[in-house]
Coordinates of C-alpha atoms and ligand atoms in Angstrom, one line a residue:
Chain A
M1482 CA 36.1 -1.6 17.6
L1483 CA 36.7 -0.6 14.0
T1484 CA 37.7 3.0 13.4
Y1485 CA 37.7 5.2 10.3
E1486 CA 38.3 8.9 9.7
I1487 CA 35.0 9.1 7.7
V1488 CA 32.1 6.7 7.6
V1489 CA 29.5 7.2 4.8
I1490 CA 26.1 5.7 5.4
G1491 CA 24.4 4.8 2.1
G1492 CA 26.1 3.9 -1.2
G1493 CA 23.8 5.7 -3.6
P1494 CA 25.0 8.6 -5.8
A1495 CA 25.2 10.9 -2.7
G1496 CA 27.4 8.5 -0.7
L1497 CA 29.6 7.7 -3.7
A1498 CA 30.3 11.3 -4.6
A1499 CA 30.9 12.3 -0.9
A1500 CA 33.4 9.4 -0.4
I1501 CA 35.3 10.1 -3.6
E1502 CA 35.5 13.8 -2.8
A1503 CA 36.7 13.2 0.7
K1504 CA 39.5 10.9 -0.6
K1505 CA 40.5 13.6 -3.2
N1506 CA 40.8 16.0 -0.3
G1507 CA 43.4 13.8 1.5
I1508 CA 41.4 11.4 3.7
E1509 CA 42.7 7.9 3.5
S1510 CA 40.5 6.0 5.9
I1511 CA 37.0 6.0 4.5
L1512 CA 34.2 3.3 4.7
I1513 CA 30.9 3.3 2.9
I1514 CA 28.1 1.2 4.5
E1515 CA 25.3 0.0 2.2
R1516 CA 22.4 -2.2 3.1
D1517 CA 21.7 -3.3 -0.4
G1518 CA 23.6 -6.0 -2.3
E1519 CA 25.3 -3.5 -4.6
L1520 CA 26.3 0.2 -4.8
G1521 CA 24.4 2.8 -6.8
G1522 CA 21.2 3.3 -4.7
I1523 CA 18.0 4.1 -6.4
L1524 CA 19.8 4.7 -9.7
Q1525 CA 20.1 1.0 -10.5
Q1526 CA 16.3 0.8 -11.0
C1527 CA 16.0 4.1 -12.9
I1528 CA 16.8 2.6 -16.3
H1529 CA 15.4 5.7 -18.2
N1530 CA 17.7 8.4 -19.4
G1531 CA 18.0 11.9 -18.2
F1532 CA 20.9 11.7 -15.7
G1533 CA 24.1 13.5 -15.9
L1534 CA 23.6 16.5 -18.2
H1535 CA 25.1 18.9 -15.7
V1536 CA 27.9 16.7 -14.3
F1537 CA 29.0 14.8 -17.5
K1538 CA 27.4 16.9 -20.2
E1539 CA 25.8 13.8 -21.6
E1540 CA 22.5 12.2 -21.1
L1541 CA 22.9 8.9 -19.2
T1542 CA 20.6 6.2 -17.8
G1543 CA 20.6 5.8 -14.0
P1544 CA 22.8 2.6 -14.1
E1545 CA 25.3 4.3 -16.4
Y1546 CA 25.5 7.3 -14.1
A1547 CA 26.0 5.1 -11.1
E1548 CA 28.6 3.0 -12.8
K1549 CA 30.9 6.0 -13.5
F1550 CA 31.1 6.7 -9.8
I1551 CA 31.4 3.1 -8.7
H1552 CA 34.2 2.6 -11.2
E1553 CA 36.1 5.7 -9.8
L1554 CA 35.4 4.6 -6.2
K1555 CA 36.9 1.2 -6.9
Q1556 CA 39.9 2.6 -8.7
M1557 CA 40.6 4.9 -5.7
G1558 CA 40.5 1.9 -3.4
I1559 CA 37.8 3.2 -1.1
A1560 CA 36.4 0.5 1.2
Y1561 CA 32.8 -0.4 1.3
K1562 CA 30.6 -3.0 3.0
L1563 CA 27.5 -4.3 1.2
D1564 CA 24.4 -6.0 2.6
T1565 CA 25.2 -4.1 5.8
M1566 CA 22.5 -2.3 7.7
V1567 CA 23.3 0.7 10.0
L1568 CA 21.0 0.3 13.0
D1569 CA 21.9 3.5 14.9
I1570 CA 24.4 6.3 15.3
N1571 CA 25.0 8.6 18.2
K1572 CA 26.5 12.1 18.9
D1573 CA 29.9 10.6 19.6
K1574 CA 29.9 9.3 16.0
E1575 CA 29.7 5.7 17.0
I1576 CA 27.8 3.6 14.5
H1577 CA 26.1 0.2 15.1
A1578 CA 25.8 -1.9 12.0
I1579 CA 25.0 -5.5 11.2
N1580 CA 25.6 -8.0 8.4
T1581 CA 25.8 -11.8 8.1
I1582 CA 29.6 -11.9 7.7
D1583 CA 30.8 -9.6 10.5
G1584 CA 27.7 -9.9 12.7
F1585 CA 27.1 -6.9 14.9
M1586 CA 29.7 -4.1 14.6
T1587 CA 30.5 -0.9 16.5
I1588 CA 32.4 1.5 14.2
K1589 CA 33.9 4.7 15.5
A1590 CA 34.2 7.6 13.0
G1591 CA 36.0 10.9 13.0
A1592 CA 33.2 12.3 10.9
V1593 CA 30.0 10.7 9.6
I1594 CA 28.2 11.5 6.3
L1595 CA 24.5 10.6 6.1
A1596 CA 23.5 9.6 2.6
M1597 CA 20.5 7.3 3.2
G1598 CA 18.3 8.8 0.5
C1599 CA 14.5 8.8 0.8
R1600 CA 11.6 6.4 0.9
E1601 CA 8.2 6.5 -0.8
R1602 CA 5.1 7.7 1.0
T1603 CA 2.7 4.7 1.2
R1604 CA -1.0 4.3 1.3
G1605 CA -1.1 4.7 5.0
A1606 CA 0.5 8.1 4.8
I1607 CA -2.3 9.5 2.7
N1608 CA -5.5 7.7 3.8
I1609 CA -7.1 6.0 0.9
P1610 CA -10.7 4.8 1.3
G1611 CA -12.0 1.3 0.3
T1612 CA -10.9 -2.3 0.6
R1613 CA -7.3 -3.5 0.8
P1614 CA -7.0 -5.8 -2.2
A1615 CA -3.7 -6.9 -3.9
G1616 CA -2.6 -4.9 -6.9
I1617 CA -1.7 -1.7 -5.1
Y1618 CA 2.0 -0.7 -5.2
T1619 CA 4.1 2.4 -4.7
A1620 CA 5.5 3.5 -8.1
G1621 CA 9.1 2.9 -6.9
T1622 CA 8.3 -0.7 -5.8
A1623 CA 6.7 -1.4 -9.2
Q1624 CA 9.7 0.1 -10.9
R1625 CA 12.0 -2.3 -9.0
F1626 CA 9.7 -5.3 -9.8
V1627 CA 9.6 -4.5 -13.5
N1628 CA 13.1 -3.2 -14.1
M1629 CA 15.2 -5.4 -11.8
E1630 CA 13.1 -8.5 -11.2
G1631 CA 11.5 -8.7 -14.6
H1632 CA 7.9 -9.1 -13.2
K1633 CA 4.8 -7.9 -15.0
V1634 CA 2.9 -5.8 -12.5
G1635 CA -0.5 -5.4 -14.1
K1636 CA -2.5 -5.0 -17.3
R1637 CA -4.8 -2.1 -16.7
V1638 CA -3.3 0.5 -14.6
V1639 CA -4.3 3.8 -12.9
I1640 CA -1.6 5.9 -11.3
L1641 CA -2.4 8.1 -8.4
G1642 CA -0.1 11.1 -8.1
S1643 CA 1.9 12.8 -10.9
G1644 CA 5.4 12.8 -9.3
D1645 CA 8.3 11.8 -11.6
I1646 CA 8.3 8.2 -10.6
G1647 CA 4.6 7.9 -11.5
L1648 CA 5.2 9.5 -14.8
I1649 CA 8.2 7.4 -15.6
M1650 CA 6.2 4.3 -14.7
A1651 CA 3.3 5.3 -16.9
R1652 CA 5.6 5.1 -19.9
R1653 CA 7.4 2.1 -18.7
M1654 CA 4.3 0.0 -18.1
T1655 CA 2.9 1.1 -21.5
L1656 CA 6.0 0.0 -23.3
E1657 CA 5.7 -3.3 -21.4
G1658 CA 2.3 -3.8 -22.9
A1659 CA 0.0 -2.6 -20.1
K1660 CA -2.7 0.0 -20.6
V1661 CA -2.3 3.0 -18.4
L1662 CA -5.8 4.5 -18.2
A1663 CA -5.0 7.7 -16.4
V1664 CA -2.6 9.6 -14.1
V1665 CA -4.7 11.2 -11.4
E1666 CA -3.4 14.3 -9.5
L1667 CA -5.0 16.1 -6.5
M1668 CA -3.3 19.4 -7.2
P1669 CA -4.1 21.7 -10.1
F1670 CA -0.6 21.1 -11.4
S1671 CA 1.8 18.1 -11.8
G1672 CA 4.5 17.4 -9.2
G1673 CA 6.8 16.1 -11.9
L1674 CA 9.3 17.6 -14.4
T1675 CA 7.6 19.1 -17.4
R1676 CA 9.8 17.0 -19.7
N1677 CA 8.4 13.8 -18.1
I1678 CA 4.8 15.0 -18.8
V1679 CA 5.7 15.4 -22.4
Q1680 CA 7.7 12.3 -23.0
C1681 CA 5.9 9.9 -20.7
L1682 CA 2.3 10.9 -21.0
E1683 CA 1.7 13.1 -24.1
D1684 CA 3.8 10.7 -26.3
Y1685 CA 1.5 7.9 -25.4
N1686 CA -1.8 9.8 -25.1
I1687 CA -2.1 9.0 -21.4
P1688 CA -4.6 11.4 -19.8
L1689 CA -3.4 13.5 -16.9
L1690 CA -6.4 14.4 -14.7
L1691 CA -5.5 17.3 -12.5
S1692 CA -7.6 18.4 -9.5
H1693 CA -8.9 14.8 -9.1
T1694 CA -8.8 12.4 -6.2
L1695 CA -9.4 8.7 -5.5
T1696 CA -12.7 8.1 -3.7
E1697 CA -13.0 4.3 -3.8
I1698 CA -11.1 1.2 -4.4
R1699 CA -13.1 -1.8 -5.6
G1700 CA -12.3 -5.5 -5.4
K1701 CA -11.8 -8.0 -2.6
D1702 CA -8.7 -10.1 -3.4
R1703 CA -7.4 -8.1 -6.4
V1704 CA -8.2 -4.5 -7.4
E1705 CA -11.1 -4.6 -9.8
G1706 CA -11.7 -1.0 -10.3
I1707 CA -11.4 2.5 -8.8
V1708 CA -13.6 5.6 -8.6
I1709 CA -12.2 9.1 -8.8
A1710 CA -13.8 12.5 -8.5
K1711 CA -13.0 16.1 -9.2
V1712 CA -12.1 18.4 -6.3
D1713 CA -12.6 22.1 -5.9
E1714 CA -10.0 24.7 -4.8
N1715 CA -10.3 23.6 -1.2
K1716 CA -9.6 20.0 -2.3
K1717 CA -13.2 19.1 -1.4
I1718 CA -14.8 16.4 -3.6
I1719 CA -17.4 17.9 -6.1
P1720 CA -20.5 15.5 -6.0
G1721 CA -21.6 14.2 -9.3
T1722 CA -18.1 14.3 -10.9
E1723 CA -17.3 10.6 -10.1
Q1724 CA -15.7 8.5 -12.8
E1725 CA -15.1 4.8 -12.7
F1726 CA -12.1 3.0 -14.1
D1727 CA -12.0 -0.7 -14.6
C1728 CA -8.4 -1.6 -13.7
D1729 CA -6.4 -4.4 -12.0
T1730 CA -3.5 -2.2 -10.7
L1731 CA -3.1 1.1 -8.8
L1732 CA 0.3 2.7 -8.5
L1733 CA 0.9 5.3 -5.9
S1734 CA 3.3 8.1 -6.7
V1735 CA 2.4 10.4 -3.8
G1736 CA 5.8 11.7 -2.8
L1737 CA 9.0 10.9 -1.1
I1738 CA 10.2 11.5 2.4
P1739 CA 13.9 11.6 3.5
E1740 CA 14.9 8.5 5.4
N1741 CA 15.7 10.0 8.8
E1742 CA 15.0 7.5 11.5
L1743 CA 18.8 7.2 12.2
S1744 CA 19.2 11.0 12.2
Y1745 CA 16.2 11.5 14.5
N1746 CA 17.4 8.9 17.0
A1747 CA 20.8 10.5 17.1
G1748 CA 19.2 13.8 18.2
I1749 CA 19.9 15.6 14.9
E1750 CA 17.6 18.5 14.3
L1751 CA 15.2 18.0 11.4
D1752 CA 13.5 20.6 9.3
P1753 CA 9.7 20.3 9.6
I1754 CA 9.3 21.2 5.9
T1755 CA 12.0 19.1 4.2
Y1756 CA 11.9 16.3 6.8
G1757 CA 15.7 16.2 6.4
P1758 CA 18.4 17.4 8.8
T1759 CA 18.9 21.1 9.0
V1760 CA 22.4 21.8 7.6
N1761 CA 24.9 24.7 7.4
E1762 CA 27.0 25.8 4.4
A1763 CA 29.3 22.8 4.9
M1764 CA 26.3 20.4 4.8
E1765 CA 27.0 19.7 8.5
T1766 CA 23.9 18.8 10.6
S1767 CA 23.2 20.3 14.0
V1768 CA 25.6 17.7 15.5
E1769 CA 29.2 18.6 14.9
G1770 CA 31.1 16.3 12.6
I1771 CA 27.9 14.6 11.2
F1772 CA 27.3 15.7 7.6
A1773 CA 24.4 14.9 5.3
C1774 CA 23.8 15.1 1.6
G1775 CA 21.4 14.0 -1.2
N1776 CA 17.9 12.9 -0.8
V1777 CA 18.3 12.4 2.9
V1778 CA 18.5 16.2 3.3
H1779 CA 15.8 17.2 0.8
V1780 CA 14.3 15.4 -2.1
H1781 CA 16.1 16.2 -5.4
D1782 CA 14.7 15.7 -8.8
L1783 CA 18.0 15.8 -10.5
V1784 CA 20.8 13.5 -9.5
D1785 CA 23.3 16.0 -10.8
F1786 CA 22.5 18.3 -7.9
V1787 CA 22.8 15.4 -5.6
T1788 CA 26.3 14.8 -6.8
Q1789 CA 27.2 18.5 -6.5
E1790 CA 25.8 18.8 -3.0
S1791 CA 27.5 15.5 -1.9
R1792 CA 30.9 16.6 -3.2
R1793 CA 30.5 19.7 -1.0
A1794 CA 29.7 17.4 2.0
G1795 CA 32.7 15.2 1.2
K1796 CA 35.1 18.1 0.9
N1797 CA 33.8 19.7 4.1
A1798 CA 33.9 16.4 6.1
A1799 CA 37.6 16.1 5.0
G1800 CA 38.1 19.7 6.0
Y1801 CA 36.6 18.9 9.4
I1802 CA 38.9 16.0 9.9
K1803 CA 41.9 18.2 8.9
K1804 CA 40.6 20.9 11.2
E1805 CA 40.4 23.4 8.3
I1806 CA 36.8 24.5 9.0
K1807 CA 36.4 27.7 10.8
K1808 CA 34.0 26.9 13.7
E1809 CA 34.1 30.4 15.1
S1810 CA 32.2 32.6 12.7
Q1811 CA 29.2 34.8 12.5
T1812 CA 26.2 32.5 11.8
V1813 CA 23.2 33.7 9.8
H1814 CA 20.0 31.9 9.0
T1815 CA 18.1 31.5 5.8
H1816 CA 14.4 32.1 5.9
P1817 CA 11.8 31.2 3.2
E1818 CA 9.2 33.8 2.8
K1819 CA 6.2 34.4 0.4
G1820 CA 6.1 31.7 -2.3
I1821 CA 9.1 29.7 -1.0
R1822 CA 8.7 26.5 0.8
Y1823 CA 12.1 25.9 2.1
I1824 CA 15.8 26.8 1.7
V1825 CA 18.9 24.6 2.1
P1826 CA 21.2 25.3 3.8
Q1827 CA 19.3 26.6 6.8
R1828 CA 22.4 28.1 8.5
V1829 CA 25.5 29.8 7.1
R1830 CA 28.8 30.5 8.8
I1831 CA 30.0 33.5 6.9
A1832 CA 33.7 32.8 7.5
N1833 CA 33.4 29.5 5.5
V1834 CA 31.8 30.9 2.4
G1835 CA 34.2 30.9 -0.5
Q1836 CA 33.7 33.1 -3.6
K1837 CA 29.9 32.6 -3.4
L1838 CA 27.1 31.0 -1.4
D1839 CA 24.8 28.5 -3.2
L1840 CA 21.2 28.3 -1.9
F1841 CA 18.7 25.7 -3.0
M1842 CA 14.9 26.0 -2.6
R1843 CA 11.5 25.0 -3.8
V1844 CA 8.5 27.2 -4.5
D1845 CA 5.0 26.4 -3.2
N1846 CA 3.0 26.8 -6.3
V1847 CA 3.2 27.3 -10.1
Y1848 CA 4.3 30.8 -11.0
Q1849 CA 4.8 32.7 -14.2
D1850 CA 6.9 35.9 -14.7
V1851 CA 7.9 36.6 -11.2
Y1852 CA 11.0 37.9 -9.5
M1853 CA 12.9 35.9 -6.9
V1854 CA 14.1 38.5 -4.4
V1855 CA 16.9 37.9 -1.9
K1856 CA 17.1 40.2 1.2
I1857 CA 19.4 40.4 4.1
N1858 CA 17.5 41.8 7.1
D1859 CA 14.9 43.4 4.8
K1860 CA 17.5 45.0 2.5
E1861 CA 17.3 43.7 -1.1
I1862 CA 20.6 42.4 -2.4
K1863 CA 19.5 40.5 -5.5
R1864 CA 16.5 40.1 -7.8
I1865 CA 16.3 37.4 -10.5
K1866 CA 13.6 37.2 -13.1
K1867 CA 11.9 33.8 -13.5
K1868 CA 9.7 32.9 -16.4
H1869 CA 8.4 29.7 -15.0
L1870 CA 8.6 28.2 -11.5
A1871 CA 7.0 25.0 -10.3
P1872 CA 7.1 23.0 -7.0
G1873 CA 8.4 20.0 -8.9
E1874 CA 11.5 21.7 -10.0
M1875 CA 14.2 22.6 -7.5
E1876 CA 15.6 26.1 -7.9
S1877 CA 19.0 27.5 -6.9
L1878 CA 20.7 30.8 -6.7
E1879 CA 24.1 32.2 -5.9
I1880 CA 25.0 35.1 -3.6
Q1881 CA 28.4 36.6 -4.1
K1882 CA 30.6 36.8 -1.0
D1883 CA 30.8 40.6 -1.4
D1884 CA 27.0 40.9 -1.2
L1885 CA 27.0 39.0 2.1
V1886 CA 27.2 41.9 4.4
C1887 CA 25.9 40.3 7.6
E1888 CA 26.3 40.2 11.3
E1889 CA 25.7 37.5 13.8
G1890 CA 22.0 36.6 13.8
S1891 CA 21.2 38.3 10.4
M1892 CA 18.6 36.7 8.3
I1893 CA 18.9 35.9 4.6
S1894 CA 15.3 35.7 3.2
I1895 CA 14.0 34.8 -0.2
L1896 CA 10.6 35.6 -1.6
L1897 CA 8.7 35.9 -4.8
E1898 CA 7.3 39.1 -6.2
K1899 CA 5.0 39.5 -9.1
E1900 CA 6.3 41.5 -12.0
G1901 CA 5.3 45.1 -11.8
A1902 CA 4.4 44.8 -8.2
Chain B
M778 CA 3.3 30.2 -40.4
K779 CA 2.1 30.7 -36.9
S780 CA 4.6 29.9 -34.2
K781 CA 4.3 26.6 -32.3
E782 CA 5.1 26.3 -28.6
I783 CA 6.6 23.1 -27.3
I784 CA 8.7 22.0 -24.3
C785 CA 12.2 21.0 -24.9
I786 CA 12.8 17.5 -23.3
V787 CA 16.5 17.1 -24.2
C788 CA 17.5 17.8 -20.6
P789 CA 15.5 18.2 -17.4
N790 CA 15.5 22.0 -17.6
G791 CA 12.5 21.7 -19.8
C792 CA 12.7 25.0 -21.6
Y793 CA 9.6 26.4 -23.2
L794 CA 10.4 26.8 -26.9
E795 CA 8.7 28.9 -29.4
I796 CA 9.3 27.8 -33.0
E797 CA 8.5 29.8 -36.1
K798 CA 8.9 28.7 -39.7
K799 CA 10.3 31.6 -41.8
G800 CA 10.5 30.3 -45.4
D801 CA 12.7 27.2 -45.2
E802 CA 14.2 28.3 -41.9
Y803 CA 13.0 27.6 -38.4
V804 CA 13.5 30.2 -35.8
V805 CA 13.6 28.8 -32.2
R806 CA 13.3 31.1 -29.1
G807 CA 13.3 30.3 -25.4
N808 CA 16.1 27.6 -25.6
K809 CA 18.8 28.0 -22.9
C810 CA 21.3 26.0 -25.0
P811 CA 21.9 25.1 -28.7
R812 CA 20.6 21.5 -28.2
G813 CA 17.1 23.0 -27.7
K814 CA 17.2 24.6 -31.2
I815 CA 18.1 21.2 -32.8
Y816 CA 15.4 19.5 -30.8
G817 CA 12.7 22.1 -31.6
V818 CA 13.3 21.8 -35.4
K819 CA 13.5 18.0 -35.2
E820 CA 10.3 17.7 -33.1
L821 CA 8.4 19.5 -35.9
T822 CA 10.0 17.6 -38.8
N823 CA 10.9 14.1 -37.5
P824 CA 10.3 13.4 -33.8
T825 CA 12.7 10.9 -32.2
R826 CA 13.2 9.4 -28.7
V827 CA 15.8 7.3 -27.0
V828 CA 14.2 4.0 -25.9
T829 CA 15.3 2.5 -22.5
T830 CA 14.1 -0.9 -21.4
T831 CA 15.5 -4.2 -20.1
V832 CA 16.4 -7.6 -21.5
K833 CA 16.6 -11.0 -19.7
I834 CA 19.9 -12.2 -18.4
K835 CA 20.6 -15.9 -18.7
D836 CA 21.9 -17.5 -15.5
G837 CA 23.1 -14.3 -13.8
K838 CA 22.8 -13.1 -10.3
L839 CA 21.0 -10.1 -11.7
K840 CA 17.8 -11.0 -13.7
M841 CA 17.4 -8.1 -16.0
L842 CA 19.9 -6.0 -17.9
P843 CA 19.0 -2.3 -18.5
V844 CA 19.6 -1.4 -22.2
K845 CA 19.0 1.6 -24.4
T846 CA 19.2 2.7 -28.0
R847 CA 22.5 4.5 -28.5
D848 CA 20.8 7.3 -30.3
P849 CA 17.2 8.5 -30.5
I850 CA 15.0 6.5 -33.0
P851 CA 11.9 7.8 -34.8
K852 CA 8.8 7.8 -32.5
N853 CA 6.9 5.5 -34.8
K854 CA 9.6 2.8 -34.5
I855 CA 9.3 2.5 -30.7
S856 CA 6.9 -0.4 -30.6
A857 CA 8.8 -2.3 -33.3
C858 CA 11.9 -1.8 -31.3
M859 CA 10.2 -3.0 -28.1
R860 CA 9.0 -6.2 -29.9
A861 CA 12.5 -6.9 -31.1
V862 CA 14.0 -6.4 -27.6
D863 CA 11.5 -8.8 -26.1
K864 CA 13.1 -11.7 -28.0
I865 CA 16.6 -11.2 -26.7
E866 CA 18.3 -13.0 -23.9
V867 CA 21.9 -12.1 -23.0
K868 CA 24.7 -13.9 -21.1
P869 CA 27.2 -12.2 -18.8
P870 CA 29.9 -10.9 -18.8
I871 CA 28.7 -7.7 -20.4
S872 CA 30.3 -4.3 -20.2
V873 CA 28.4 -1.0 -20.2
G874 CA 28.2 0.2 -23.8
D875 CA 28.5 -3.2 -25.4
V876 CA 26.4 -3.6 -28.6
L877 CA 23.7 -6.2 -28.0
V878 CA 21.8 -5.8 -31.3
Q879 CA 23.0 -3.8 -34.4
N880 CA 20.5 -1.8 -36.3
I881 CA 17.5 -2.6 -34.0
A882 CA 14.2 -2.8 -35.9
G883 CA 15.8 -1.3 -39.0
T884 CA 16.5 2.0 -37.3
H885 CA 20.2 2.1 -38.1
V886 CA 20.7 2.5 -34.4
D887 CA 22.3 0.0 -32.1
L888 CA 20.9 -1.4 -28.8
I889 CA 23.5 -1.1 -26.1
A890 CA 24.0 -2.2 -22.5
S891 CA 23.4 0.4 -19.8
R892 CA 25.4 -1.4 -17.2
S893 CA 28.1 -4.0 -16.7
V894 CA 27.3 -7.5 -15.3
Ligands
LIG3495 C1 11.9 6.9 -9.8 C2 13.0 8.0 -9.8 C3 13.2 8.6 -11.0 C4 14.2 9.6 -11.1 N1 14.5 10.2 -12.3 C5 15.5 11.0 -12.4 C6 15.9 11.6 -13.7 O1 15.3 11.3 -14.7 N2 17.0 12.4 -13.7 C7 17.7 12.7 -12.6 O2 18.7 13.4 -12.7 N3 17.3 12.2 -11.4 C8 16.3 11.4 -11.2 N4 15.9 10.9 -10.0 C9 16.6 11.4 -8.8 C10 17.9 10.7 -8.3 O3 17.8 9.3 -8.7 C11 17.9 10.7 -6.8 O4 17.8 12.1 -6.5 C12 19.2 10.1 -6.3 O5 19.3 8.8 -6.6 C13 19.4 10.4 -4.8 O6 20.6 9.9 -4.4 P1 20.9 9.5 -2.9 O7 22.2 8.9 -2.9 O8 20.6 10.6 -2.0 O9 19.8 8.4 -2.5 P2 19.6 6.8 -3.0 O10 19.9 6.7 -4.4 O11 18.2 6.5 -2.5 O12 20.7 6.1 -2.1 C14 20.6 5.9 -0.7 C15 21.3 4.6 -0.3 O13 21.3 4.5 1.1 C16 21.1 3.1 1.5 N5 20.7 3.1 2.9 C17 19.6 3.7 3.4 N6 19.5 3.5 4.8 C18 20.5 2.7 5.1 C19 21.0 2.1 6.3 N7 20.3 2.3 7.5 N8 22.1 1.4 6.3 C20 22.8 1.2 5.1 N9 22.4 1.8 4.0 C21 21.3 2.5 3.9 C22 20.1 2.7 0.5 O14 20.0 1.3 0.4 C23 20.5 3.4 -0.8 O15 21.4 2.5 -1.6 C24 14.9 9.9 -9.9 C25 14.6 9.3 -8.7 C26 13.6 8.3 -8.6 C27 13.3 7.7 -7.3
LIG3496 S1 17.1 24.1 -24.5 FE1 18.9 23.3 -23.7 S2 18.8 23.8 -21.5 FE2 16.7 24.0 -22.3 S3 15.7 22.1 -22.0 FE3 16.6 22.0 -24.0 S4 18.6 21.1 -23.8 FE4 17.9 21.7 -21.7

């Protein structure tokens, strides 16, 4: 049986940053396991720019961002296995993995870092009516086909869902000579970053149809057209608002879900809102010594935050191996209230908080001119003014250690309040 | 002049900018950093974008090489740039940052590799 002090599952930006940070914190024996043929994760297909402004203070494309970390990792001599799939893990931190060179392996780890990223929701997950012809892809699959395989995906395209991948693909397919007829979004607002709406849709005059849904897919062997209709506040179709599009391709950009089959089977507690493991301030899951970071915990829109979170996971996993983490501590919980969908981390051991505690969250709707209010057991400790909040943009806030006056079982809650309320 | 509202796209923060022309000067409000001011003025006078795309790789394990313009190019040159890129095929080894085409489509900006192969 192979043994390592730390095993990282997934070689995307999360896994890379976590492994590098663990090594910087004195851990020598580290292994990254990646099922793909190269390191870098989803970044290798994200050829657009917009990565790295926080971490590197420059705007990089996905592959450039990944290459900086891959280079550092190789220089540090951290071991990795490619084309290797992790099949399962258990609470004793035993990992079963398989590849064509080593065959089936059992690997024993002192600590595990989960960094498997996320996968796209598919058509099955959202119930689309009509036939099942060819020409329907998830946006990420289309991105991989176009950017890595060099295939043309279609000539007349409609995109369902306005998440970032859909917006990025609207521009990409336009540049590749396709006609993108519309981006159709069920909600009254877009799920993507505002900058992507400007530079991917407005720049190319691609209409964004909010509060619309797909009602029919036409075509037997290949998509020949689709029908959409407007929906009311209750997302019910408004009769008579149907519109037809003559298209050969439909891209689905209807959301991402953390990839947590491994976590679930290992008995790790998952958060029903994020679909990722619940974690504490150290990015440790409900199973001692198993850490998690990046999109496997909650879907990030900025890779910079993935990197920051993963460095924390790597540092703490190293601290766990070196027995520097204080396990005995008052534990408090975070609790999303009015306007907030979720908060990461879900648990905080006060004794391990340094100068400040960082919390990450998403709101449930678009808000203008509101206050984000932080309370400990109903006592307000912080209030931050926000001009603009949207579900597509992750928010974060800091709580100073001195403000964390808590006892065992205390609750840190965050909510939104209207200005003047 | 009336002020104009645009969204800064320089970084994913997407600040809401308000730009007002006062004589020959532009006053920008709402930017969280100085880059937003530069962007706001440029967007009103000469809008530019970085183009990212791919070129074919000859006999490589990887089929497509991601590339980008080193700096932003004028928006109205984007399609000319894409047409020029279409004609290119490259051969490994290539390092990230290597210049593949100088002065692409007459923009005075180079096309460079976004990764090593
Ligand atoms: C289309 C798209 C556009 C984006 N645009 C931007 C942008 O403009 N700016 C920005 O800052 N961010 C952007 N992001 C976000 C950023 O790319 C992601 O947040 C980031 O890549 C997440 O990193 P990760 O390491 O958690 O996951 P991933 O990059 O998905 O890496 C996970 C890795 O784990 C591996 N893996 C999974 N399961 C197993 C297993 N069982 N065994 C072995 N290996 C496994 C996978 O193969 C993969 O390599 C974008 C994301 C997408 C999808
Ligand atoms: S003003 Fe600065 S912080 Fe705001 S979006 Fe522009 S570059 Fe980003």
